[in-house]
JSON list of C-alpha atoms in Angstrom, two decimals:
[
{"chain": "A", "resi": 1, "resn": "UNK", "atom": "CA", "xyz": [0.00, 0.00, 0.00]},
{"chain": "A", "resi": 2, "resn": "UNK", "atom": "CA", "xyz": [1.01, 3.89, -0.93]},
{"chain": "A", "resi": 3, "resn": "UNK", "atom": "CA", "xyz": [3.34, 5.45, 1.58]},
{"chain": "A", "resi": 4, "resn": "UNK", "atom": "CA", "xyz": [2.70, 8.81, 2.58]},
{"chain": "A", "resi": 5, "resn": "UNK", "atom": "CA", "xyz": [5.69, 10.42, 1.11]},
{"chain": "A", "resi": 6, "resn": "UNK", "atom": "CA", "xyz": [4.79, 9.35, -2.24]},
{"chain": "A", "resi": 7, "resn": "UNK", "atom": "CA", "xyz": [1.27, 11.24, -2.54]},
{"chain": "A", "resi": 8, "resn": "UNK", "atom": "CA", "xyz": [3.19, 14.57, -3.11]},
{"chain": "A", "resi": 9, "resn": "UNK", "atom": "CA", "xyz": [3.86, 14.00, -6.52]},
{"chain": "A", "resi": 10, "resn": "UNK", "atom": "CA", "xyz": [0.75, 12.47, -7.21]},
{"chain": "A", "resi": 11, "resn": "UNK", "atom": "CA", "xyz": [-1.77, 14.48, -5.66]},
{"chain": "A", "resi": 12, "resn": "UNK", "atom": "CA", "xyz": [-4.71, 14.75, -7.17]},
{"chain": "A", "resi": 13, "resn": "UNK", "atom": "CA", "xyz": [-7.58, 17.01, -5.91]},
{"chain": "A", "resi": 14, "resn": "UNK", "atom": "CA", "xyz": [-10.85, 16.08, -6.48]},
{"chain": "A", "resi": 15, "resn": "UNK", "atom": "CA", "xyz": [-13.95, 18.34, -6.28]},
{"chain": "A", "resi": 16, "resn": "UNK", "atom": "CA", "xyz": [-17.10, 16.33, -6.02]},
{"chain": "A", "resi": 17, "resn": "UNK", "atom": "CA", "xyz": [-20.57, 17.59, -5.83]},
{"chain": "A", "resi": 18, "resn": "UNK", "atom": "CA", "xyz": [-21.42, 16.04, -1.41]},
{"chain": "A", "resi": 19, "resn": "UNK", "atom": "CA", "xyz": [-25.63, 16.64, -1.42]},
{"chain": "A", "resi": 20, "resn": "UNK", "atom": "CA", "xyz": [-25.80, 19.06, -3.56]},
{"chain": "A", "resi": 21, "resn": "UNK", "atom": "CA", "xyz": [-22.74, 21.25, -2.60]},
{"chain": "A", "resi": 22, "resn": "UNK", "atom": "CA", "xyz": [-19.05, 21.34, -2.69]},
{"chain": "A", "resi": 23, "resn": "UNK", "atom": "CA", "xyz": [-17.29, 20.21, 0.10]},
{"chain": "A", "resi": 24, "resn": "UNK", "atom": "CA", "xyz": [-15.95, 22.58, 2.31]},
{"chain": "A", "resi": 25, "resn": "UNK", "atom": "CA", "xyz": [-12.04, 20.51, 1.89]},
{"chain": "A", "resi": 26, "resn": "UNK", "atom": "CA", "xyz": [-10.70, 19.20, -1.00]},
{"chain": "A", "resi": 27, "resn": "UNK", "atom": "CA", "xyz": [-11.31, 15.22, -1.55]},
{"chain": "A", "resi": 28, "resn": "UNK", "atom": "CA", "xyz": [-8.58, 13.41, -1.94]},
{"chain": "A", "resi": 29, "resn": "UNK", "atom": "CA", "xyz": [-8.38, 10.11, -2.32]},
{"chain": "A", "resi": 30, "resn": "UNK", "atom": "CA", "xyz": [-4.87, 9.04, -2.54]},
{"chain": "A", "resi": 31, "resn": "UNK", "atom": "CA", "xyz": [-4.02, 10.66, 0.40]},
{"chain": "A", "resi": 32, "resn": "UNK", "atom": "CA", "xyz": [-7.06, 9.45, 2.21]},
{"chain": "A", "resi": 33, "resn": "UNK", "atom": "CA", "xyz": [-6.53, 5.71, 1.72]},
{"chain": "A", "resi": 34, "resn": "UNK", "atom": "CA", "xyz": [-2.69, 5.75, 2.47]},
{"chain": "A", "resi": 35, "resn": "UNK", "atom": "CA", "xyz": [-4.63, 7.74, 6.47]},
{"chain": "A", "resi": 36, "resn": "UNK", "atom": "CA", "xyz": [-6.86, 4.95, 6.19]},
{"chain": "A", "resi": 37, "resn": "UNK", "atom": "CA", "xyz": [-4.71, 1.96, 5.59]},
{"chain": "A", "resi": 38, "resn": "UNK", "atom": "CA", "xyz": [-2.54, 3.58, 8.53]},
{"chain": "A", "resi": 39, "resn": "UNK", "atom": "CA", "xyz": [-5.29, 2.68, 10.95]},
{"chain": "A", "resi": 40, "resn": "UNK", "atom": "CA", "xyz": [-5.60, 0.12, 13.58]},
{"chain": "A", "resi": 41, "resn": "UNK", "atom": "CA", "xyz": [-5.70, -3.19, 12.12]},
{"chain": "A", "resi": 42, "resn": "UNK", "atom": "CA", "xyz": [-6.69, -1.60, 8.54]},
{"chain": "A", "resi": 43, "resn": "UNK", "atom": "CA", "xyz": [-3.68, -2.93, 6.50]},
{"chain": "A", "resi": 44, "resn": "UNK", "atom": "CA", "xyz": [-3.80, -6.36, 8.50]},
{"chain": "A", "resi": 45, "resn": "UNK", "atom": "CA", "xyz": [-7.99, -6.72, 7.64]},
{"chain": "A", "resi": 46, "resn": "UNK", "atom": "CA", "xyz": [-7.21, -5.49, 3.93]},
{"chain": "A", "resi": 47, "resn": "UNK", "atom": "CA", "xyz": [-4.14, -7.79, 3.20]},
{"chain": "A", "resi": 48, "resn": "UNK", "atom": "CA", "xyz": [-6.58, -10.59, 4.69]},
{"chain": "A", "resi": 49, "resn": "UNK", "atom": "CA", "xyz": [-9.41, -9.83, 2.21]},
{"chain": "A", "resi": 50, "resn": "UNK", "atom": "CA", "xyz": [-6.91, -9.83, -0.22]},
{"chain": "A", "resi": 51, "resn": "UNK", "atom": "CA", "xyz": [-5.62, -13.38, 0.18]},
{"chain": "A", "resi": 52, "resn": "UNK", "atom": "CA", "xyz": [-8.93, -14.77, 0.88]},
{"chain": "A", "resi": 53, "resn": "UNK", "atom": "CA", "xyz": [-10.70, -13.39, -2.64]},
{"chain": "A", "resi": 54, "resn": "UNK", "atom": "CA", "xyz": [-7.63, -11.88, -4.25]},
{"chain": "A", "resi": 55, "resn": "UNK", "atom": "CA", "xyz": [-9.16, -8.26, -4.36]},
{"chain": "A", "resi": 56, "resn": "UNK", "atom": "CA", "xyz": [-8.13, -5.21, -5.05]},
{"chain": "A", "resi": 57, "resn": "UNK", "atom": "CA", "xyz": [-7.13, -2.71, -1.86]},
{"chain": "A", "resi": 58, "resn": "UNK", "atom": "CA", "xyz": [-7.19, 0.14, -3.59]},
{"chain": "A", "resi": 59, "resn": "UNK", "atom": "CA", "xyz": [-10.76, -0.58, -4.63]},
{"chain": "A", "resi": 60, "resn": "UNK", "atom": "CA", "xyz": [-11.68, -1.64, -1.33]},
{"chain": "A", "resi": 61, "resn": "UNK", "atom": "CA", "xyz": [-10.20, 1.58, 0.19]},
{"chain": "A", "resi": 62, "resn": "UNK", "atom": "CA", "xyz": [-12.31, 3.77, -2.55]},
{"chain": "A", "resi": 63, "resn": "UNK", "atom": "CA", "xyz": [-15.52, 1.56, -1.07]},
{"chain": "A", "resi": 64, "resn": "UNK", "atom": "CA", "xyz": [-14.54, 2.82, 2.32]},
{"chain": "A", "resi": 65, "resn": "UNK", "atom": "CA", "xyz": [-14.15, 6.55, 0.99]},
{"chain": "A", "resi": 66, "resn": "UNK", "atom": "CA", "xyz": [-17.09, 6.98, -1.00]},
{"chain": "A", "resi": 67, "resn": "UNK", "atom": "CA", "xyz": [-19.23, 5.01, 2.11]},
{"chain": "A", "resi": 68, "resn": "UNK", "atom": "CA", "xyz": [-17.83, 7.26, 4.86]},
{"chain": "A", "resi": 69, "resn": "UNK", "atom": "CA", "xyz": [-16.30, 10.40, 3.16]},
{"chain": "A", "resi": 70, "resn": "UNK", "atom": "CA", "xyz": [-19.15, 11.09, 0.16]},
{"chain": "A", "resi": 71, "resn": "UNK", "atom": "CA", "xyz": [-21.75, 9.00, 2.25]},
{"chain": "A", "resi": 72, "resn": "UNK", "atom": "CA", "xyz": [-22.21, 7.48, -1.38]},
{"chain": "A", "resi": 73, "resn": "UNK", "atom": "CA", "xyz": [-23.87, 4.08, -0.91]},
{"chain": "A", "resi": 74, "resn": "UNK", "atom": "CA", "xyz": [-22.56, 1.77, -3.90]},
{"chain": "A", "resi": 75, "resn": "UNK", "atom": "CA", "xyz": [-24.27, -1.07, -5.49]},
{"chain": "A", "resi": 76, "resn": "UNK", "atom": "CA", "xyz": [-22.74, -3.90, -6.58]},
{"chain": "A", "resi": 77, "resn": "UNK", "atom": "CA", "xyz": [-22.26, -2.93, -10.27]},
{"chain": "A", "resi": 78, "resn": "UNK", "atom": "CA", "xyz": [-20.69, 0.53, -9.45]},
{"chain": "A", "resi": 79, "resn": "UNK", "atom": "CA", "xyz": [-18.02, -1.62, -7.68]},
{"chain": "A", "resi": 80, "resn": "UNK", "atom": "CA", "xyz": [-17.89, -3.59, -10.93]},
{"chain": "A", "resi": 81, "resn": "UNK", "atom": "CA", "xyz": [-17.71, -0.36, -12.63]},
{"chain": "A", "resi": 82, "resn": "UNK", "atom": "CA", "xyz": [-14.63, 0.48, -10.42]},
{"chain": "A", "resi": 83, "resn": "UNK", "atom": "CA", "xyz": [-13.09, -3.03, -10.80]},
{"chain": "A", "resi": 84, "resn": "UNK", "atom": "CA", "xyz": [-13.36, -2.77, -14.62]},
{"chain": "A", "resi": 85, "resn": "UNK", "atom": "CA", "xyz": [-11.98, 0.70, -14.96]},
{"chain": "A", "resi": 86, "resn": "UNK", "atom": "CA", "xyz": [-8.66, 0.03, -13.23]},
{"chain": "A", "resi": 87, "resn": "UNK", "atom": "CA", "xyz": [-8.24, -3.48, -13.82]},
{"chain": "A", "resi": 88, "resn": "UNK", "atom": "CA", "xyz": [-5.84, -3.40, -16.90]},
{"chain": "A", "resi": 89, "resn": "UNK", "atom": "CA", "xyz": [-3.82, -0.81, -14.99]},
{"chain": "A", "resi": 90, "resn": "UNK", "atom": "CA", "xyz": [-4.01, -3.32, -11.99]},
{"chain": "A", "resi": 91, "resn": "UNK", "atom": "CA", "xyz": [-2.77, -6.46, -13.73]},
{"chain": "A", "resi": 92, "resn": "UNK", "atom": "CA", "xyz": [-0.47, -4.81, -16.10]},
{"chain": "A", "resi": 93, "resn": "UNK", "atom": "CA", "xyz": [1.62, -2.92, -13.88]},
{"chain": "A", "resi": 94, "resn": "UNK", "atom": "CA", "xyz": [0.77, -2.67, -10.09]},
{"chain": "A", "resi": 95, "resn": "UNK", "atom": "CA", "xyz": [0.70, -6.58, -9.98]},
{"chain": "A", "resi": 96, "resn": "UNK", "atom": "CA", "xyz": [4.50, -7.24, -11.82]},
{"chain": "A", "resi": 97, "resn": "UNK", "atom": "CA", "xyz": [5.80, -4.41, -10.01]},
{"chain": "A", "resi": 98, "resn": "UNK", "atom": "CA", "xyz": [4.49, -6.20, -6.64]},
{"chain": "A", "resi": 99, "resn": "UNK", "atom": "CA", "xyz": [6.04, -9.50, -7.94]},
{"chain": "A", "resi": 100, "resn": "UNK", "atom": "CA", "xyz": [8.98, -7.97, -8.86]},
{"chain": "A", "resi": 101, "resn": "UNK", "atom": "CA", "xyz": [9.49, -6.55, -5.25]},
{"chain": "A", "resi": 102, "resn": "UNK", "atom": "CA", "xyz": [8.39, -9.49, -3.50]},
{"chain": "A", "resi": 103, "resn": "UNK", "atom": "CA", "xyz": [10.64, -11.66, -6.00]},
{"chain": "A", "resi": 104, "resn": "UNK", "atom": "CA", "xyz": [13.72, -9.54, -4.37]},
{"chain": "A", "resi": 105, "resn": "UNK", "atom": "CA", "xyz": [13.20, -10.04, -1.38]},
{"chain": "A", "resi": 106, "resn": "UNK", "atom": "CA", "xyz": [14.79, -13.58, -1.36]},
{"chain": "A", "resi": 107, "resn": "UNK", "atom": "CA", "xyz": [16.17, -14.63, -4.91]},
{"chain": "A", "resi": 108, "resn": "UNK", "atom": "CA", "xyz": [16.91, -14.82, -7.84]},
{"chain": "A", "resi": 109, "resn": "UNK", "atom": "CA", "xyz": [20.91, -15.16, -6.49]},
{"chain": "A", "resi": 110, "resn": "UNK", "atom": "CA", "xyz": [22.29, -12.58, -5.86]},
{"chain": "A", "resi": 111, "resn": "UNK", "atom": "CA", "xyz": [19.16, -11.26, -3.65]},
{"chain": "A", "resi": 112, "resn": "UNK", "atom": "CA", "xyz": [19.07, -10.98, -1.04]},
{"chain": "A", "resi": 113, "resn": "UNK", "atom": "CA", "xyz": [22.04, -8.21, -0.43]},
{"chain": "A", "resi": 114, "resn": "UNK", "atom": "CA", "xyz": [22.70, -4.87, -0.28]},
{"chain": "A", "resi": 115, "resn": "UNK", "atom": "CA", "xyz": [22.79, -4.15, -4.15]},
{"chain": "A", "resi": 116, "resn": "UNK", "atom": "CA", "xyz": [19.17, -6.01, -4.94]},
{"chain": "A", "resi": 117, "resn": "UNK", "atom": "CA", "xyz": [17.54, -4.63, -1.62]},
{"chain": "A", "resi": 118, "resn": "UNK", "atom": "CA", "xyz": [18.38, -0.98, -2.82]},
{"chain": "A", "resi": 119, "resn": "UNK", "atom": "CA", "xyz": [16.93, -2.05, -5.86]},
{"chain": "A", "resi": 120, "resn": "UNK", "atom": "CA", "xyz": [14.03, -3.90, -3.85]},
{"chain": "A", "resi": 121, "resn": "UNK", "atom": "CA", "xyz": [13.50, -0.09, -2.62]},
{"chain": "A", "resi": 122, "resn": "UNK", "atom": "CA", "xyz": [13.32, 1.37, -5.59]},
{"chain": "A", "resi": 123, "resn": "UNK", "atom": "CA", "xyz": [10.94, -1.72, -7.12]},
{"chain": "A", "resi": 124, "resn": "UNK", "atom": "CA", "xyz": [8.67, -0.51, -3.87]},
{"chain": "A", "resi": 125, "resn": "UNK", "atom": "CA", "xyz": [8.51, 2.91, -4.51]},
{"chain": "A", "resi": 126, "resn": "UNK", "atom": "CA", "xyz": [7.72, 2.79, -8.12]},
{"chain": "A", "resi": 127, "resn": "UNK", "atom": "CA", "xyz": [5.39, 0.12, -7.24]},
{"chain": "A", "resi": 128, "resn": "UNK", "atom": "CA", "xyz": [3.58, 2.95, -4.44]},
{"chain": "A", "resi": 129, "resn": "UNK", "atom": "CA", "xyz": [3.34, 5.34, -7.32]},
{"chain": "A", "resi": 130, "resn": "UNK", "atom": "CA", "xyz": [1.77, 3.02, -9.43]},
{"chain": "A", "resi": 131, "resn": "UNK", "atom": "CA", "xyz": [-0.88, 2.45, -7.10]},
{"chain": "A", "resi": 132, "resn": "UNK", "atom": "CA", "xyz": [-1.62, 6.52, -6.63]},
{"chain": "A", "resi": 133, "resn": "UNK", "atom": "CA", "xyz": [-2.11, 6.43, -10.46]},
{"chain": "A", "resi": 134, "resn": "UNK", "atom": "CA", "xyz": [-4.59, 3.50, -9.62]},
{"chain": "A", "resi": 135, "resn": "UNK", "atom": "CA", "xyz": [-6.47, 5.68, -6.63]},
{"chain": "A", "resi": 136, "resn": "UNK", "atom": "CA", "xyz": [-6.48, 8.63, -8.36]},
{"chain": "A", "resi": 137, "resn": "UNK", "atom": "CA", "xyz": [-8.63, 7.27, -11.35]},
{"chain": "A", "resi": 138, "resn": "UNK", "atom": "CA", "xyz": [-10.48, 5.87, -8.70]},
{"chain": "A", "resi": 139, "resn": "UNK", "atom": "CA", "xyz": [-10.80, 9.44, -7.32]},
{"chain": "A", "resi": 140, "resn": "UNK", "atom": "CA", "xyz": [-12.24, 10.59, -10.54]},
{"chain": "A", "resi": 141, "resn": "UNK", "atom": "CA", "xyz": [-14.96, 7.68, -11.04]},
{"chain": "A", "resi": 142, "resn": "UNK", "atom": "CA", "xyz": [-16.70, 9.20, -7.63]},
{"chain": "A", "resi": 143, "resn": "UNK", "atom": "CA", "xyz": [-19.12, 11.64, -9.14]},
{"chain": "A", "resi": 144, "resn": "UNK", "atom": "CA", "xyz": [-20.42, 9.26, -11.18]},
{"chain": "A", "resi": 145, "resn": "UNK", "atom": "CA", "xyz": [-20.87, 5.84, -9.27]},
{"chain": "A", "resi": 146, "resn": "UNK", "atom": "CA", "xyz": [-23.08, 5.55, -6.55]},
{"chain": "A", "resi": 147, "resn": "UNK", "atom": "CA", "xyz": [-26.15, 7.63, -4.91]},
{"chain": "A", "resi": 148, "resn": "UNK", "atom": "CA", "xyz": [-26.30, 9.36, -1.53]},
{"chain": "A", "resi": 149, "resn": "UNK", "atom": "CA", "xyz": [-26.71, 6.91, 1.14]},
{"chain": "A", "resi": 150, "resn": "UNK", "atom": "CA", "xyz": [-29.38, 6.89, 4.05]},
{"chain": "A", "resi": 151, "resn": "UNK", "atom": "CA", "xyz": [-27.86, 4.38, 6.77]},
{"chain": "A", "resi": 152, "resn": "UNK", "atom": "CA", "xyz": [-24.85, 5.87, 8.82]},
{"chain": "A", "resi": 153, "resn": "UNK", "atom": "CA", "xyz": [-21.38, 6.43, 7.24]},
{"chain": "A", "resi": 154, "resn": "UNK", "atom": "CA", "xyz": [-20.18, 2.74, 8.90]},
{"chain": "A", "resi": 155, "resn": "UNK", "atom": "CA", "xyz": [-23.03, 1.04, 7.76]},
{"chain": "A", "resi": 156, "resn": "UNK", "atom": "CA", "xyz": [-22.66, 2.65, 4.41]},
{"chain": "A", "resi": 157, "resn": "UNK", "atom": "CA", "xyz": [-19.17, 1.79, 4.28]},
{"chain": "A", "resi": 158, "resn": "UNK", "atom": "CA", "xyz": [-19.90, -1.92, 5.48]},
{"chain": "A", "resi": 159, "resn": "UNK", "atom": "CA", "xyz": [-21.74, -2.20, 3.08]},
{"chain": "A", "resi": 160, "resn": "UNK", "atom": "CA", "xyz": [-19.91, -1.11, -0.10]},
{"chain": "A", "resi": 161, "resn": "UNK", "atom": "CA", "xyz": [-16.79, -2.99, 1.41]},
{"chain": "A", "resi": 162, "resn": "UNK", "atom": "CA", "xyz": [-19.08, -6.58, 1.30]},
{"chain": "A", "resi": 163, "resn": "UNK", "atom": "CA", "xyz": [-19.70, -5.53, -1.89]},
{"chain": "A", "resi": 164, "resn": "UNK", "atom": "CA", "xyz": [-16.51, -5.24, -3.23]},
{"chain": "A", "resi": 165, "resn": "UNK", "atom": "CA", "xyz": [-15.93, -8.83, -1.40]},
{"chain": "A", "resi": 166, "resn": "UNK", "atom": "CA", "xyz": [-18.64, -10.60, -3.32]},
{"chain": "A", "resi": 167, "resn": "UNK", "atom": "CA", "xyz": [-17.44, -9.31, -6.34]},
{"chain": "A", "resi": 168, "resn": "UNK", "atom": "CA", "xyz": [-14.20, -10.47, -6.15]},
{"chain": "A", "resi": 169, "resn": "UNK", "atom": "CA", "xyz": [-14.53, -13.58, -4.35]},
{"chain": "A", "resi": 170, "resn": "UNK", "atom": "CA", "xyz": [-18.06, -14.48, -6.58]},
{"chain": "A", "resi": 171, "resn": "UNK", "atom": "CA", "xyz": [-19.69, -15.20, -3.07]},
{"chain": "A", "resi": 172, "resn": "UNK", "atom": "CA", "xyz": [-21.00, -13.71, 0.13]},
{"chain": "A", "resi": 173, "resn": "UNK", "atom": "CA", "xyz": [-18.35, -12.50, 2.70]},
{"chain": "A", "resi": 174, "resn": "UNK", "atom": "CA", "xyz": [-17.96, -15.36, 5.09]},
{"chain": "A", "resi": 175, "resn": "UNK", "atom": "CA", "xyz": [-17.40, -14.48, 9.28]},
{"chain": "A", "resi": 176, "resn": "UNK", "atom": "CA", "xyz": [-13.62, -14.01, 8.98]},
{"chain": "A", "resi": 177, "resn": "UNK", "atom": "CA", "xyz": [-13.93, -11.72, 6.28]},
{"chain": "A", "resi": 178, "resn": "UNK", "atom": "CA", "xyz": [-17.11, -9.80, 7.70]},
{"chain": "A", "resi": 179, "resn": "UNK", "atom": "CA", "xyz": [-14.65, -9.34, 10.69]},
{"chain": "A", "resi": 180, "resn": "UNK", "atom": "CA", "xyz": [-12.28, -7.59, 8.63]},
{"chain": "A", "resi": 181, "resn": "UNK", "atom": "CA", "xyz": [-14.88, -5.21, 6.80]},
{"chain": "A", "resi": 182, "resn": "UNK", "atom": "CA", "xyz": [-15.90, -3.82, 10.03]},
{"chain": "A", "resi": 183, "resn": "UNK", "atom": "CA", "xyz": [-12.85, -2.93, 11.33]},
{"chain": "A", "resi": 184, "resn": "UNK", "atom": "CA", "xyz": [-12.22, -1.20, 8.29]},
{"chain": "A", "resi": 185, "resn": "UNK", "atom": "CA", "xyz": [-15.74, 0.30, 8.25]},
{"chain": "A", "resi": 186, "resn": "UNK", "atom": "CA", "xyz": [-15.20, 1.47, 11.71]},
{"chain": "A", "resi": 187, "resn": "UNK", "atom": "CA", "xyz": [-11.33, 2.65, 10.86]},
{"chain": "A", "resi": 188, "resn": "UNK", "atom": "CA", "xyz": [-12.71, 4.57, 7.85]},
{"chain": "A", "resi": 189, "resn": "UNK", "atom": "CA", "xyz": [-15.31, 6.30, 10.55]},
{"chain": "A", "resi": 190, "resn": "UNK", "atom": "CA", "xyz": [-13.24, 7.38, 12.78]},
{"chain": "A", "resi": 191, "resn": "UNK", "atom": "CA", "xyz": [-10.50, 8.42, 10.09]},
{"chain": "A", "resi": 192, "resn": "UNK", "atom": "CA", "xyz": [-12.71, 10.50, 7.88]},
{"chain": "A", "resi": 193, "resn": "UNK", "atom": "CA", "xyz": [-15.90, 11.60, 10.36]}
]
């Protein structure tokens, strides 16, 4: 997941029409999700969803945002929507560069040593930008997907995070992964309320 140093050269504001008005602050999305995967248990409950139905984060962290921060509720087809829109981007070069990175961290020979874990670092941070090209596009999709929600910003957010679960794993969320929505529900609460 994005490091907070990296957002700098990526930043992307976003104005998006809240109700009927402009937010008082700029959204931002990229710098929002790297707050919100710094949480409590956020990047632990993410990286489990991600094993168990090979998701997206970033598109689980733009759930979260649009739930809590736009109090957009999202139907299952706006996550598709999402999915779709980023996915070449996703598979194409966010997923070798993680490979790549992960790949260094113990082989080919000569990795691991000094040389290829400076390069490791450098596979990372390209790898972090990547995926602020990814949440920014995200960023931009929010006017259009979703409608404004009536349940409470963690419900809301709940529920567009079991969304993006069934779509990815083709199935209801099961307990663990229910679990791990919440605390990011209640994470995204706290970090954008």
């Amino acid at each position: 997941m994005p490091a907070a140093h990296a957002v700098s050269s990526l930043h992307l504001q976003i104005n998006v029409t809240w109700r009927g008005r402009v937010p008082d602050i700029p959204l931002d999305l990229p710098s929002d999700a790297i707050a919100l995967y710094g949480c409590e248990g956020v990047s632990e409950a993410c990286l489990t969803l991600q094993e168990r139905v090979q998701l997206d984060v970033n598109v689980l962290l733009f759930a979260a945002w649009m739930g809590v921060r736009l109090a957009r509720s999202m139907r299952p087809q706006d996550i598709e929507e999402a999915a779709i829109q980023i996915r070449q981007w996703h598979r194409e070069i966010v997923l070798p560069l993680r490979a790549v990175r992960r790949r260094l961290k113990t082989g080919p020979a000569p990795a691991p040593n000094d040389h290829t874990d400076a390069l490791r670092a450098k596979v990372q941070s390209v790898e972090i930008a990547a995926e602020l090209v990814e949440l920014a596009q995200l960023g931009q999709l929010a006017h259009c997907l979703g409608h404004n929600a009536s349940a409470d910003a963690s419900e809301t957010a709940a529920t567009n995070l079991l969304h993006v679960v069934q779509y990815y794993g083709g199935r209801p969320a099961d307990i663990e992964e229910r679990n791990a929505v919440n605390v990011i529900a209640a994470a995204a609460t706290g970090c954008f309320s």
